[in-house]
Amino acid sequence: MMPTWPAWPKAFADLYRETGCWRGETFGNMLRERAKTHGGSIAVVAGETRLTYAELDERADRLAAGFHALGIGPGDRVVLQLPNIAAFVEACFALFRLGALPVFALPTHRSSEIAYFCEFAEAVAYLVPDVHDGFDYRGLARQVQGKCPMLRHIIVAGDPGEFTSLEGLYAEPINMPGPSPADVAFMQLSGGSTGLPKLIPRTHDDYIYSLRTSADICRLDRSSVYMAALPAAHNFPLSSPGILGTLYTGGKIVLAPRPSPDEAFPLIAREGVTITALVPPLALIWMEAAEARRHDLSSLRVLQVGGAKFSPEAAARVRSVLGCTLQQVYGMAEGLVNYTRLDDPEEVIIHTQGRPMSPYDEIRVVDEEDREVGEGETGHLLTRGPYTIRGYYNAEAHNAKAFTSDGFYRTGDLVRLAPNGCLVVEGRAKDQINRGGEKVAAEEIENHLLAHPNVHDAAVVSMPDEFLGERTCAFIIPRGRTPAAGELRAFLRERGLAAYKLPDRVEITDRFPQTAVGKVSKKALRETIAAKLQPRAASDA
Ligand code: AMP
Ligand code: DBH
């Protein structure tokens, strides 16, 4: 079967072109132009590596030639699992120029996730580092190779072992036609709420529009220094305005290997970082570290926080503790991104998750029957616009549920529209746990738990957590012997699941509460575990 990615209907595509949202740019040409106008400026700093725009441009060309020599061509999918190293940026632009599509995996993904991405996307290649954070990705690649015989190439940045060396691929640049602006440039991962993650196809046109607009809102220019502290492949540090938005404006990107203050603070001081992005738990850690120690963070003008709800109490402390403006960012890899504006009143910055970045973003807040709720009431957020997808990759049946018949994406978030036009995230309707910005689809974990011989049934829900906002709790009805929590976690790890998806807590029960129609009541389970945690929280205090 031919892969499908629902495009925008012609009338919308025409509108987005006529209004100048989509300007017919591609990533490959964007880098070429920056290299022409300011080739001598530093584009990328990563570890000891410093690349100018001219060098990045040339290395992308040489790597594209190397990929081409391996037989990787337009439309081919390549699962890319690289940490925050220069090779990430080079590989992205090399693939963009070829018209091959990176599928952005996260460094924490393991064989279960990676094998699924490779198979589902019918990837021809898988790109990994040798060792990162003490983990040997070549071992993971061996497991993936065993599960995915169609994978033609495993390419390693660093010591390749028995695989193909990324460094060895750089070759004499060749002429290639390159993709069209309306083509899909890459695939992002959805946080997911169903059994298996979905792939999000993003085009050059739509993504470049989103990062150009983001860069504008964040007032980026050639003097801006953006630090990627979150994993580069995630949509937030990649595009809001992130790595690509900074390169669009000709600024400098600094890739931090890890987001800890120990590593990030010295980099901020050394490179004069002006803007960076964090998830809420990291923002808390940074504030604590900044209060305790003296690092020169005076270059930092904007701290973006998003991915999960940032508490107003913490938000209120950012300016005094870190000496910069807080920007709340509420976005999704499917498209829509909301920002508080840099000159918004403090009240708005602290208490809202911002407003859509584009005047062409359409927002609806609706009830269970898709009817608009009253002014200021909480409802389901639906959205449509020039950079929000119209459907996931190869997921026709799911798309029929995840999008309305007129093309609005059902975000699964419960929001309220404040009188000033800003959104406040009030909760979530989708069956997902947001573990401090890391999204866990309950059904995916339940399916893995059900494979354990001593699990009769499983229901995974969120439980409140002061630090991460939420953690995961797995309710288990045992079969025969009662499995221990550690045993279940080991079982899931053994099955190749990313560590952030392992249940933080396991509760044994003999039955699940039910809703009126006889479904498992996750609401009741959430209440059960929250009530159980409460006395402990009180005695801890
Ligand atoms: P993903 O599907 O992984 O791209 O994650 C997008 C989801 O993260 C959104 O639909 C929200 O549920 C959540 N999210 C992102 N940013 C925020 C934020 N600032 N506040 C609350 N939730 C957020
Ligand atoms: O959580 C997200 O996916 C997210 C958060 C902030 C995002 O995709 C984004 C900004 O672009």
Coordinates of C-alpha atoms and ligand atoms in Angstrom, one line a residue:
M1 CA 0.0 0.0 0.0
M2 CA 1.2 3.5 -0.8
P3 CA 1.9 5.6 2.3
T4 CA -0.6 8.4 2.8
W5 CA -0.3 11.8 4.4
P6 CA -3.5 13.9 4.2
A7 CA -2.5 17.2 2.7
W8 CA -4.4 20.5 3.2
P9 CA -7.4 20.9 0.9
K10 CA -6.5 23.1 -2.1
A11 CA -8.5 26.1 -0.9
F12 CA -6.6 26.2 2.3
A13 CA -3.2 25.7 0.6
D14 CA -4.1 28.5 -1.8
L15 CA -5.0 30.7 1.2
Y16 CA -1.8 30.0 3.1
R17 CA 0.2 30.8 0.0
E18 CA -1.7 34.0 -0.9
T19 CA -1.4 35.3 2.6
G20 CA 2.4 34.7 2.6
C21 CA 2.4 32.0 5.2
W22 CA 3.9 29.5 2.9
R23 CA 6.6 31.2 0.8
G24 CA 8.0 28.2 -1.1
E25 CA 11.2 27.9 0.9
T26 CA 12.9 24.6 1.6
F27 CA 15.3 23.8 4.5
G28 CA 18.1 23.1 2.0
N29 CA 17.8 26.5 0.3
M30 CA 17.4 28.3 3.6
L31 CA 20.8 27.1 4.8
R32 CA 22.3 27.8 1.4
E33 CA 21.1 31.4 1.6
R34 CA 22.3 32.0 5.2
A35 CA 25.7 30.6 4.1
K36 CA 25.8 33.1 1.3
T37 CA 24.9 36.2 3.3
H38 CA 26.8 35.4 6.5
G39 CA 28.9 32.3 5.9
G40 CA 31.5 33.4 8.4
S41 CA 29.2 33.6 11.4
I42 CA 29.1 30.7 13.9
A43 CA 26.0 28.5 13.4
V44 CA 26.6 25.6 15.7
V45 CA 28.5 25.1 18.9
A46 CA 28.6 21.6 20.3
G47 CA 31.3 20.4 22.7
E48 CA 34.6 21.3 21.1
T49 CA 33.0 21.7 17.6
R50 CA 32.2 25.1 16.2
L51 CA 30.8 25.4 12.7
T52 CA 30.3 28.5 10.7
Y53 CA 27.3 28.7 8.4
A54 CA 29.6 28.1 5.4
E55 CA 31.0 25.0 7.1
L56 CA 27.6 23.6 8.0
D57 CA 26.4 24.3 4.5
E58 CA 29.4 22.4 3.0
R59 CA 29.2 19.5 5.5
A60 CA 25.5 19.1 4.8
D61 CA 26.3 18.8 1.1
R62 CA 29.1 16.4 1.6
L63 CA 27.0 14.2 3.9
A64 CA 24.0 14.3 1.5
A65 CA 26.4 12.9 -1.2
G66 CA 27.5 10.2 1.2
F67 CA 23.8 9.2 2.0
H68 CA 23.2 9.3 -1.8
A69 CA 26.1 6.9 -2.4
L70 CA 24.5 4.5 0.1
G71 CA 21.4 4.5 -2.0
I72 CA 19.3 6.7 0.2
G73 CA 17.1 8.9 -2.0
P74 CA 14.1 11.2 -2.1
G75 CA 11.2 10.0 0.0
D76 CA 13.2 7.4 1.9
R77 CA 12.7 7.4 5.6
V78 CA 15.7 7.4 8.0
V79 CA 15.2 6.9 11.8
L80 CA 17.4 9.5 13.4
Q81 CA 18.3 9.0 17.0
L82 CA 21.0 11.4 17.8
P83 CA 21.6 13.4 21.0
N84 CA 22.6 17.1 21.1
I85 CA 25.7 16.8 18.9
A86 CA 26.7 18.7 15.7
A87 CA 26.0 15.5 13.7
F88 CA 22.4 16.0 14.5
V89 CA 22.2 19.3 12.6
E90 CA 24.4 18.1 9.8
A91 CA 22.4 14.9 9.3
C92 CA 19.1 16.8 9.3
F93 CA 20.2 19.2 6.6
A94 CA 21.9 16.4 4.5
L95 CA 18.6 14.5 4.6
F96 CA 16.5 17.6 3.9
R97 CA 18.7 18.4 0.9
L98 CA 18.3 14.8 -0.4
G99 CA 14.6 14.9 0.1
A100 CA 14.9 11.9 2.4
L101 CA 12.8 12.1 5.6
P102 CA 14.3 11.9 9.1
V103 CA 12.0 10.2 11.6
F104 CA 12.9 11.9 14.9
A105 CA 13.4 9.4 17.7
L106 CA 14.4 10.6 21.1
P107 CA 17.7 9.4 22.8
T108 CA 15.7 7.7 25.5
H109 CA 13.8 5.4 23.1
R110 CA 14.7 1.7 23.2
S111 CA 14.2 -1.3 21.0
S112 CA 10.4 -1.5 21.3
E113 CA 9.9 2.1 20.1
I114 CA 12.7 2.1 17.6
A115 CA 11.8 -1.2 15.9
Y116 CA 8.2 0.1 15.6
F117 CA 9.3 3.4 14.0
C118 CA 11.6 1.5 11.6
E119 CA 8.9 -0.9 10.6
F120 CA 6.0 1.5 10.5
A121 CA 7.9 4.1 8.5
E122 CA 9.5 1.3 6.4
A123 CA 12.9 3.0 7.1
V124 CA 15.9 2.2 5.0
A125 CA 18.4 3.4 7.6
Y126 CA 18.9 4.0 11.3
L127 CA 21.3 6.6 12.6
V128 CA 22.7 6.5 16.1
P129 CA 25.7 7.8 18.2
D130 CA 28.2 5.2 19.5
V131 CA 27.8 5.9 23.2
H132 CA 25.9 8.6 24.9
D133 CA 25.1 9.1 28.6
G134 CA 26.8 5.8 29.3
F135 CA 24.5 3.9 26.9
D136 CA 25.9 2.0 24.0
Y137 CA 23.5 2.6 21.0
R138 CA 25.3 0.0 18.9
G139 CA 23.9 -2.7 21.2
L140 CA 20.4 -1.2 20.7
A141 CA 21.1 -1.1 16.9
R142 CA 21.9 -4.8 17.0
Q143 CA 18.5 -5.6 18.7
V144 CA 16.7 -3.4 16.2
Q145 CA 18.4 -5.0 13.3
G146 CA 17.3 -8.4 14.5
K147 CA 13.7 -7.2 14.6
C148 CA 13.8 -5.2 11.3
P149 CA 15.4 -7.1 8.5
M150 CA 14.3 -4.4 5.9
L151 CA 16.7 -1.9 7.5
R152 CA 19.5 -1.6 5.0
H153 CA 21.9 0.6 6.9
I154 CA 22.9 1.3 10.5
I155 CA 25.0 4.4 10.6
V156 CA 27.0 5.4 13.7
A157 CA 28.3 8.8 14.7
G158 CA 31.6 8.0 16.4
D159 CA 33.1 4.5 16.6
P160 CA 30.9 2.4 14.3
G161 CA 31.9 -1.1 15.4
E162 CA 30.6 -3.4 12.7
F163 CA 28.2 -0.7 11.3
T164 CA 28.7 2.1 8.8
S165 CA 30.7 5.2 10.0
L166 CA 28.9 8.5 9.6
E167 CA 32.2 10.3 9.5
G168 CA 33.3 8.0 6.6
L169 CA 30.3 9.0 4.5
Y170 CA 31.3 12.7 3.8
A171 CA 32.0 12.9 0.1
E172 CA 32.5 15.2 -2.9
P173 CA 29.2 17.2 -3.2
I174 CA 26.9 16.3 -6.1
N175 CA 24.1 18.1 -7.8
M176 CA 20.7 16.9 -6.7
P177 CA 17.3 18.4 -7.6
G178 CA 16.1 18.5 -4.0
P179 CA 12.5 18.4 -2.7
S180 CA 9.6 20.8 -3.3
P181 CA 8.4 23.2 -0.6
A182 CA 5.1 21.3 -0.4
D183 CA 6.8 18.0 0.2
V184 CA 7.0 16.3 3.6
A185 CA 10.4 17.2 5.1
F186 CA 10.5 14.8 8.1
M187 CA 8.3 13.1 10.6
Q188 CA 7.8 14.0 14.3
L189 CA 6.4 11.7 16.9
S190 CA 3.2 12.2 18.6
G191 CA 3.0 11.9 22.4
G192 CA 0.2 9.5 21.6
S193 CA -2.9 8.3 23.5
T194 CA -3.4 5.0 21.7
G195 CA -1.5 1.7 21.7
L196 CA 1.2 2.8 19.3
P197 CA 2.8 6.2 18.7
K198 CA 1.7 8.1 15.5
L199 CA 4.0 9.7 13.0
I200 CA 3.5 13.4 12.1
P201 CA 4.4 14.4 8.6
R202 CA 5.6 18.1 8.4
T203 CA 6.2 19.9 5.2
H204 CA 9.0 22.4 4.4
D205 CA 6.3 25.1 3.8
D206 CA 4.4 24.6 7.0
Y207 CA 7.3 24.1 9.3
I208 CA 9.4 27.0 8.0
Y209 CA 6.3 29.2 8.5
S210 CA 6.0 28.0 12.1
L211 CA 9.6 28.7 12.9
R212 CA 9.8 32.0 11.1
T213 CA 6.7 33.2 13.0
S214 CA 8.1 31.8 16.3
A215 CA 11.5 33.6 15.7
D216 CA 9.6 36.8 15.1
I217 CA 7.6 36.5 18.4
C218 CA 10.8 35.7 20.3
R219 CA 12.5 38.6 18.5
L220 CA 15.4 36.5 17.3
D221 CA 18.0 38.1 15.1
R222 CA 21.6 37.4 14.0
S223 CA 22.9 38.3 17.5
S224 CA 20.6 35.7 19.2
V225 CA 22.2 32.7 20.9
Y226 CA 19.8 29.8 21.4
M227 CA 20.8 26.9 23.7
A228 CA 19.1 23.5 23.1
A229 CA 19.1 21.9 26.5
L230 CA 16.1 19.6 25.8
P231 CA 16.7 16.8 23.3
A232 CA 17.2 18.4 19.9
A233 CA 14.7 16.1 18.1
H234 CA 11.8 17.2 20.2
N235 CA 9.4 19.7 18.4
F236 CA 9.9 22.4 21.1
P237 CA 13.7 22.8 20.9
L238 CA 13.6 22.1 17.2
S239 CA 11.1 24.7 16.1
S240 CA 9.6 26.9 18.8
P241 CA 11.7 28.8 17.6
G242 CA 14.5 26.5 18.7
I243 CA 17.4 25.2 16.6
L244 CA 15.8 25.7 13.2
G245 CA 14.2 29.1 14.0
T246 CA 17.6 30.3 15.2
L247 CA 19.3 29.1 12.0
Y248 CA 16.6 30.8 10.0
T249 CA 17.5 34.1 11.5
G250 CA 21.2 33.6 11.3
G251 CA 21.9 33.3 15.0
K252 CA 24.0 30.8 16.9
I253 CA 22.9 27.6 18.4
V254 CA 24.5 25.9 21.3
L255 CA 23.8 22.2 21.8
A256 CA 24.0 21.3 25.5
P257 CA 24.7 17.6 26.0
R258 CA 22.5 17.5 29.1
P259 CA 20.1 20.1 30.6
S260 CA 21.6 20.0 34.2
P261 CA 22.7 23.3 35.6
D262 CA 26.2 21.9 36.0
E263 CA 26.5 21.6 32.2
A264 CA 24.1 24.3 31.1
F265 CA 25.1 27.2 33.3
P266 CA 28.8 27.3 32.2
L267 CA 27.7 27.1 28.6
I268 CA 25.3 30.1 29.1
A269 CA 28.1 32.1 30.5
R270 CA 30.7 31.1 27.9
E271 CA 28.6 31.4 24.8
G272 CA 26.4 34.3 25.9
V273 CA 23.2 32.4 25.5
T274 CA 20.2 34.7 25.1
I275 CA 17.3 32.3 25.0
T276 CA 16.6 28.7 25.9
A277 CA 13.7 26.3 26.5
L278 CA 12.9 24.0 29.4
V279 CA 10.1 21.7 30.6
P280 CA 8.7 22.7 34.0
P281 CA 10.6 20.2 36.2
L282 CA 13.9 21.5 34.7
A283 CA 12.9 25.1 35.3
L284 CA 12.4 24.2 39.0
I285 CA 15.9 22.7 39.1
W286 CA 17.5 25.7 37.4
M287 CA 15.9 28.1 39.8
E288 CA 17.1 26.1 42.8
A289 CA 20.6 26.0 41.3
A290 CA 20.7 29.6 40.4
E291 CA 19.7 30.6 43.9
A292 CA 22.4 28.4 45.4
R293 CA 25.3 29.2 43.2
R294 CA 26.8 32.1 41.3
H295 CA 27.1 31.7 37.6
D296 CA 26.9 34.6 35.2
L297 CA 23.5 34.1 33.6
S298 CA 23.2 37.8 32.7
S299 CA 23.1 37.1 29.0
L300 CA 19.9 35.2 29.3
R301 CA 16.9 37.3 28.2
V302 CA 14.2 34.7 27.7
L303 CA 13.4 31.5 29.4
Q304 CA 10.8 29.5 27.6
V305 CA 8.9 26.9 29.6
G306 CA 6.4 24.4 28.1
G307 CA 5.6 20.8 27.3
A308 CA 3.5 20.5 30.5
K309 CA 1.7 23.0 32.7
F310 CA 4.0 25.4 34.6
S311 CA 2.5 26.3 38.0
P312 CA 1.8 30.0 38.5
E313 CA 3.8 29.9 41.8
A314 CA 7.0 28.7 40.0
A315 CA 6.3 31.0 37.0
A316 CA 6.1 34.0 39.3
R317 CA 9.7 33.4 40.5
V318 CA 11.5 33.2 37.1
R319 CA 12.2 36.9 36.6
S320 CA 13.6 37.5 40.1
V321 CA 15.6 34.3 40.3
L322 CA 17.0 34.0 36.7
G323 CA 16.8 37.6 35.8
C324 CA 15.0 37.0 32.5
T325 CA 11.6 37.1 30.9
L326 CA 9.5 34.0 31.2
Q327 CA 7.7 32.9 28.1
Q328 CA 5.1 30.1 28.5
V329 CA 4.9 27.9 25.4
Y330 CA 2.0 25.5 24.9
G331 CA 2.6 23.5 21.7
M332 CA 2.3 20.2 20.1
A333 CA 4.2 18.3 17.4
E334 CA 1.0 18.2 15.4
G335 CA 1.3 21.9 14.9
L336 CA -0.4 24.7 16.9
V337 CA 2.0 26.6 19.2
N338 CA 0.8 29.2 21.7
Y339 CA 3.2 31.8 23.2
T340 CA 2.9 34.4 25.9
R341 CA 4.4 37.5 24.2
L342 CA 7.6 39.0 25.6
D343 CA 5.8 42.3 26.4
D344 CA 2.7 40.8 27.8
P345 CA 1.7 42.0 31.3
E346 CA 3.3 39.9 34.1
E347 CA -0.2 38.6 35.0
V348 CA -0.6 37.0 31.5
I349 CA 2.9 35.5 31.5
I350 CA 2.4 33.9 34.9
H351 CA -1.2 32.7 34.6
T352 CA -1.8 31.7 30.9
Q353 CA -0.2 29.4 28.4
G354 CA -0.3 32.2 25.7
R355 CA -2.1 32.6 22.5
P356 CA -1.7 31.1 19.0
M357 CA 1.3 32.4 17.1
S358 CA -0.5 32.9 13.8
P359 CA -3.5 35.0 12.9
Y360 CA -4.5 32.1 10.6
D361 CA -4.6 29.6 13.5
E362 CA -8.3 28.7 14.1
I363 CA -9.3 27.7 17.6
R364 CA -12.5 26.1 18.8
V365 CA -13.3 25.2 22.4
V366 CA -16.1 22.6 22.4
D367 CA -18.1 20.2 24.6
E368 CA -18.5 16.4 24.1
E369 CA -20.8 17.0 21.1
D370 CA -18.4 19.4 19.4
R371 CA -20.6 22.5 20.3
E372 CA -18.8 25.6 21.2
V373 CA -18.9 26.1 25.0
G374 CA -19.9 29.4 26.6
E375 CA -17.4 32.3 27.0
G376 CA -14.6 31.5 29.4
E377 CA -15.8 27.9 30.0
T378 CA -13.5 24.9 29.8
G379 CA -13.8 22.6 26.9
H380 CA -11.9 20.5 24.3
L381 CA -9.5 22.4 22.2
L382 CA -9.8 21.9 18.4
T383 CA -7.5 23.6 16.0
R384 CA -6.8 24.1 12.3
G385 CA -4.2 26.3 10.6
P386 CA -1.3 26.8 8.3
Y387 CA 1.1 24.6 10.3
T388 CA -1.2 22.1 11.9
I389 CA -1.4 18.7 10.2
R390 CA -4.6 17.4 8.6
G391 CA -3.7 13.8 9.5
Y392 CA -1.0 11.4 10.7
Y393 CA 1.1 9.2 8.4
N394 CA -0.6 6.0 7.3
A395 CA -3.3 6.2 9.9
E396 CA -6.6 6.5 8.1
A397 CA -8.8 4.9 10.7
H398 CA -7.2 6.9 13.6
N399 CA -7.4 10.1 11.6
A400 CA -11.1 9.8 11.3
K401 CA -11.3 10.1 15.1
A402 CA -8.4 12.5 15.7
F403 CA -9.7 15.1 13.3
T404 CA -13.1 16.6 12.7
S405 CA -14.7 16.2 9.3
D406 CA -13.8 19.8 8.5
G407 CA -10.1 19.2 9.4
F408 CA -9.7 20.4 12.9
Y409 CA -7.2 18.5 15.0
R410 CA -8.6 17.2 18.3
T411 CA -5.8 18.1 20.7
G412 CA -7.2 16.1 23.6
D413 CA -6.5 19.1 25.9
L414 CA -9.1 20.8 28.0
V415 CA -8.6 24.5 27.9
R416 CA -10.3 27.8 28.8
L417 CA -10.1 30.9 26.7
A418 CA -9.3 33.9 29.0
P419 CA -10.9 37.3 28.2
N420 CA -7.6 38.5 26.9
G421 CA -7.6 35.8 24.2
C422 CA -5.0 33.6 26.0
L423 CA -5.5 29.9 26.6
V424 CA -5.3 28.3 30.0
V425 CA -4.7 24.6 30.0
E426 CA -7.1 23.1 32.5
G427 CA -6.6 19.4 32.0
R428 CA -6.6 16.6 29.5
A429 CA -9.3 14.3 28.0
K430 CA -6.8 12.0 26.1
D431 CA -5.6 8.8 27.8
Q432 CA -2.1 10.1 28.4
I433 CA 0.2 10.8 31.3
N434 CA 2.3 14.0 31.0
R435 CA 5.4 13.2 33.1
G436 CA 7.0 16.6 33.3
G437 CA 6.7 17.0 29.5
E438 CA 7.4 13.4 28.6
K439 CA 4.2 12.0 27.3
V440 CA 3.1 8.4 28.1
A441 CA 0.2 6.8 26.3
A442 CA -1.6 4.7 28.9
E443 CA -2.8 2.1 26.3
E444 CA 0.8 1.4 25.1
I445 CA 2.0 0.6 28.6
E446 CA -1.2 -1.5 29.4
N447 CA -0.6 -3.6 26.2
H448 CA 3.0 -4.4 27.4
L449 CA 1.8 -5.2 30.9
L450 CA -0.8 -7.5 29.6
A451 CA 1.9 -9.6 28.1
H452 CA 3.2 -10.5 31.6
P453 CA 2.0 -14.0 32.6
N454 CA 0.9 -12.8 36.0
V455 CA -1.1 -9.9 34.8
H456 CA -4.8 -10.5 34.2
D457 CA -5.6 -6.8 33.5
A458 CA -3.9 -3.5 33.7
A459 CA -5.0 0.2 33.8
V460 CA -2.4 3.0 33.8
V461 CA -3.3 6.4 35.1
S462 CA -1.6 9.6 36.3
M463 CA -1.0 10.4 39.9
P464 CA -0.1 13.9 41.1
D465 CA 3.5 14.7 41.7
E466 CA 5.0 17.9 43.1
F467 CA 8.1 17.8 40.9
L468 CA 7.0 16.2 37.6
G469 CA 3.4 17.4 37.8
E470 CA 2.3 13.8 37.2
R471 CA 3.7 10.3 37.5
T472 CA 2.4 7.0 36.2
C473 CA 0.5 4.5 38.4
A474 CA -0.3 1.1 37.0
F475 CA -3.3 -0.7 38.6
I476 CA -2.9 -4.4 38.2
I477 CA -5.3 -7.3 38.6
P478 CA -3.0 -10.3 39.1
R479 CA -3.4 -13.7 37.6
G480 CA -2.1 -16.5 39.8
R481 CA 1.0 -15.1 41.7
T482 CA 1.0 -11.4 42.5
P483 CA 3.9 -9.8 40.5
A484 CA 6.2 -7.3 42.4
A485 CA 6.5 -3.8 41.1
G486 CA 10.2 -4.2 40.4
E487 CA 9.5 -7.3 38.5
L488 CA 7.0 -5.6 36.2
R489 CA 9.3 -2.7 35.6
A490 CA 12.1 -5.1 34.7
F491 CA 9.7 -7.0 32.4
L492 CA 8.9 -3.8 30.5
R493 CA 12.5 -2.7 30.3
E494 CA 13.3 -6.2 28.9
R495 CA 10.7 -5.7 26.3
G496 CA 12.6 -2.6 25.1
L497 CA 10.5 0.2 26.5
A498 CA 12.0 3.6 27.2
A499 CA 12.7 4.2 30.9
Y500 CA 10.3 7.2 31.2
K501 CA 7.4 4.9 30.4
L502 CA 8.0 2.4 33.2
P503 CA 5.3 2.8 35.9
D504 CA 6.4 4.8 38.9
R505 CA 4.1 2.9 41.1
V506 CA 2.1 -0.3 40.9
E507 CA -1.1 -0.9 42.8
I508 CA -2.6 -4.4 43.1
T509 CA -6.4 -4.7 43.0
D510 CA -9.0 -7.4 42.4
R511 CA -11.3 -5.3 40.3
F512 CA -11.4 -2.0 38.4
P513 CA -14.1 0.6 39.1
Q514 CA -16.5 0.9 36.1
T515 CA -18.3 3.8 34.4
A516 CA -22.0 3.6 33.8
V517 CA -21.4 1.9 30.4
G518 CA -19.1 -0.6 32.0
K519 CA -15.7 0.8 30.9
V520 CA -12.8 1.0 33.3
S521 CA -13.2 4.3 35.1
K522 CA -9.8 5.9 35.0
K523 CA -11.2 8.9 36.7
A524 CA -12.1 6.7 39.8
L525 CA -8.6 5.1 39.7
R526 CA -6.9 8.5 39.6
E527 CA -9.0 9.6 42.6
T528 CA -8.1 6.4 44.4
I529 CA -4.4 6.9 44.0
A530 CA -4.5 10.6 44.7
A531 CA -6.4 10.0 47.9
K532 CA -3.9 7.3 49.0
L533 CA -1.0 9.7 48.4
Q534 CA -2.5 12.6 50.2
P535 CA -1.8 11.6 53.9
R536 CA 1.8 10.9 53.0
A537 CA 2.2 14.3 51.4
A538 CA 0.8 15.9 54.5
S539 CA 3.2 14.0 56.9
D540 CA 6.1 14.8 54.6
A541 CA 5.5 18.5 55.0
Ligands
AMP1 P1 3.1 16.1 22.0 O1 1.9 15.4 21.6 O2 4.2 15.2 22.6 O3 3.6 17.0 21.0 O4 2.7 17.0 23.3 C1 1.8 18.0 23.1 C2 0.9 18.1 24.4 O5 1.7 18.5 25.5 C3 -0.2 19.1 24.3 O6 -1.3 18.6 23.6 C4 -0.4 19.3 25.8 O7 -1.2 18.2 26.3 C5 1.0 19.2 26.4 N1 1.5 20.6 26.6 C6 2.5 21.2 25.8 N2 2.8 22.4 26.3 C7 2.0 22.6 27.4 C8 1.9 23.7 28.4 N3 2.6 24.8 28.3 N4 1.0 23.5 29.3 C9 0.2 22.4 29.5 N5 0.3 21.3 28.6 C10 1.2 21.4 27.6
DBH2 O1 4.9 19.5 24.3 C1 5.1 19.8 23.1 O2 5.0 18.9 22.2 C2 5.5 21.2 22.8 C3 5.7 22.1 23.8 C4 6.1 23.4 23.4 C5 5.8 21.5 21.4 O3 5.7 20.6 20.5 C6 6.2 22.8 21.1 C7 6.3 23.8 22.1 O4 6.5 23.1 19.8

